[in-house]
Amino acid sequence: MKRPKRNDLCWCNSGKKYKKCHLRTDELGETSPPAMFDRPVGKQTVFPGIIGPPLTVPETIAFPEYAENGVPSPRKSSCKKETEDQIERMRLAGGLARKVLDEVLAQVRPGITTNELDCIAHRKAIELGCYPSPLNYMGFPKSLCTSVNEIVVHGIPDDRKLVDGDIINCDVTVYSHGMHGDCSETVFVGKVDEHSKKLVQVTWDSLMKSIDLVKPGIKINEIGRVVEEHVRKNGFSVVRQFTGHGIGETFHMEPYVAHFYERENRTIIEEGMTFTIEPMINAGTSKCNIWPDKWTAVTADLARSAQFEHTLLVTADGVDILTGGRTPWFLKS
Ligand code: MF3
Ligand code: CO
Ligand code: CO
């Protein structure tokens, strides 16, 4: 692909003019190496759709601090849980997030809209006495994130119908007992091509391999080392723009958890910490662009992307998966 002119649309399909998008970074050589222009570009399969009004949550449910004004608490509390009570409440929140996610994933099929999946997540969360954490988090308009095909993360549910051959990540977070629990899975819609199956399997395996090594005393950058190693070996790439995070009374807190190797990030994992690991793995370039809606992250080359996420509790000698299920759904179908 030739380099666009200043006023042409950017090569990355963001819909923005080149001068407002990748012109500067291309000139500086910071990103998008020349190979990028030779890479076969995927086909856009997801377009901005119609987003319905936000759903409401009954007043009987406890709201997180940002529910009214969209602004999360700046409080930088540590994600280390000091008391049994805090840990128990984290376990409850994690278990409830898992229940909501299972309810959603059971309904994934060709023809259902992502908005319908959002309604299912919203209704189930409320039935279980939870607030659906994404709702109005920094202004996010829905209760669930749905990221289809080339969408990397933070897809907004809309009127798009799932079609045979799609892959979709559903990301559920709930707030209950004063804590957030956060998890996601990528699943197949009908019959999916072999390359997408491999992408999803490698992504799942990278999460499992990294969870396996978590225990007190190891450096947090070991997580990214293991994820990145497995992913690269299989010819895929690790997204760098989004990371895992500490979680608890607030949705996102320290430490951030990179899914690639960061030599300088030597934070030591301690017993009682609760954080997520949530690798986003791309079939092509690791680069992402954000849609004008300010949320939807899409691969720069429109190749597919997969993700899995668990909320973890570090125990004396290892880790508990607070959002653990049985077999992941993509292996059941
Ligand atoms: N659940 C996402 C995460 O894993 C965050 C979603 S933020 C939202 O961190 F506002 F998009 F919901
Ligand atoms: Co998360
Ligand atoms: Co999540």
mmCIF file of N, CA, C and O and ligand atoms in Angstrom, residues 145 153-154 169 171-173 181-184 245 251-252 276 278 307 309, ligand 3:
data_model
loop_
_atom_site.group_PDB
_atom_site.id
_atom_site.type_symbol
_atom_site.label_atom_id
_atom_site.label_comp_id
_atom_site.label_asym_id
_atom_site.label_seq_id
_atom_site.Cartn_x
_atom_site.Cartn_y
_atom_site.Cartn_z
ATOM 1 N N CYS A 145 -19.200 -5.162 27.318
ATOM 2 C CA CYS A 145 -18.383 -4.861 26.145
ATOM 3 C C CYS A 145 -18.451 -6.046 25.191
ATOM 4 O O CYS A 145 -18.266 -7.194 25.619
ATOM 5 N N VAL A 153 -11.076 -4.505 21.732
ATOM 6 C CA VAL A 153 -11.570 -4.367 23.099
ATOM 7 C C VAL A 153 -12.543 -3.195 23.153
ATOM 8 O O VAL A 153 -12.532 -2.331 22.256
ATOM 9 N N HIS A 154 -13.405 -3.167 24.180
ATOM 10 C CA HIS A 154 -14.308 -2.036 24.433
ATOM 11 C C HIS A 154 -15.325 -1.775 23.321
ATOM 12 O O HIS A 154 -15.768 -0.642 23.143
ATOM 13 N N ASN A 169 -15.727 -11.416 21.600
ATOM 14 C CA ASN A 169 -15.358 -11.383 23.014
ATOM 15 C C ASN A 169 -16.441 -10.639 23.783
ATOM 16 O O ASN A 169 -16.827 -9.530 23.412
ATOM 17 N N ASP A 171 -17.145 -9.154 27.508
ATOM 18 C CA ASP A 171 -16.411 -8.781 28.719
ATOM 19 C C ASP A 171 -17.399 -8.258 29.756
ATOM 20 O O ASP A 171 -18.063 -7.242 29.553
ATOM 21 N N VAL A 172 -17.495 -9.002 30.857
ATOM 22 C CA VAL A 172 -18.447 -8.683 31.929
ATOM 23 C C VAL A 172 -17.685 -8.207 33.159
ATOM 24 O O VAL A 172 -16.725 -8.844 33.580
ATOM 25 N N THR A 173 -18.114 -7.092 33.714
ATOM 26 C CA THR A 173 -17.638 -6.700 35.035
ATOM 27 C C THR A 173 -18.861 -6.373 35.870
ATOM 28 O O THR A 173 -19.789 -5.725 35.375
ATOM 29 N N GLY A 181 -15.710 -7.533 39.992
ATOM 30 C CA GLY A 181 -15.169 -8.784 39.436
ATOM 31 C C GLY A 181 -15.257 -8.661 37.929
ATOM 32 O O GLY A 181 -16.269 -8.207 37.405
ATOM 33 N N ASP A 182 -14.191 -9.083 37.222
ATOM 34 C CA ASP A 182 -14.017 -8.741 35.801
ATOM 35 C C ASP A 182 -13.552 -9.981 35.034
ATOM 36 O O ASP A 182 -12.528 -10.585 35.412
ATOM 37 N N CYS A 183 -14.275 -10.367 33.988
ATOM 38 C CA CYS A 183 -13.834 -11.525 33.194
ATOM 39 C C CYS A 183 -14.375 -11.450 31.776
ATOM 40 O O CYS A 183 -15.382 -10.792 31.528
ATOM 41 N N SER A 184 -13.694 -12.116 30.868
ATOM 42 C CA SER A 184 -14.182 -12.161 29.483
ATOM 43 C C SER A 184 -13.728 -13.441 28.801
ATOM 44 O O SER A 184 -12.750 -14.066 29.200
ATOM 45 N N HIS A 245 -5.026 -5.134 35.154
ATOM 46 C CA HIS A 245 -5.059 -4.083 36.179
ATOM 47 C C HIS A 245 -5.410 -4.644 37.541
ATOM 48 O O HIS A 245 -6.127 -5.646 37.639
ATOM 49 N N PHE A 251 -12.571 -0.164 40.018
ATOM 50 C CA PHE A 251 -12.587 -1.010 38.812
ATOM 51 C C PHE A 251 -11.153 -1.231 38.317
ATOM 52 O O PHE A 251 -10.724 -2.354 38.055
ATOM 53 N N HIS A 252 -10.421 -0.127 38.182
ATOM 54 C CA HIS A 252 -9.042 -0.216 37.694
ATOM 55 C C HIS A 252 -8.111 0.460 38.689
ATOM 56 O O HIS A 252 -8.342 1.602 39.067
ATOM 57 N N THR A 276 -6.234 -8.444 37.330
ATOM 58 C CA THR A 276 -6.666 -9.208 36.155
ATOM 59 C C THR A 276 -5.469 -9.488 35.256
ATOM 60 O O THR A 276 -4.484 -8.755 35.252
ATOM 61 N N GLU A 278 -5.490 -10.176 31.094
ATOM 62 C CA GLU A 278 -6.482 -10.112 30.012
ATOM 63 C C GLU A 278 -5.839 -9.856 28.653
ATOM 64 O O GLU A 278 -6.084 -8.828 28.019
ATOM 65 N N GLN A 307 -9.379 -12.230 22.948
ATOM 66 C CA GLN A 307 -9.023 -11.886 24.332
ATOM 67 C C GLN A 307 -9.724 -12.825 25.308
ATOM 68 O O GLN A 307 -10.857 -13.264 25.062
ATOM 69 N N GLU A 309 -10.051 -13.020 29.842
ATOM 70 C CA GLU A 309 -9.713 -12.296 31.076
ATOM 71 C C GLU A 309 -10.207 -13.046 32.299
ATOM 72 O O GLU A 309 -11.332 -13.557 32.319
HETATM 73 CO CO CO B 3 -12.917 -6.842 31.522
#
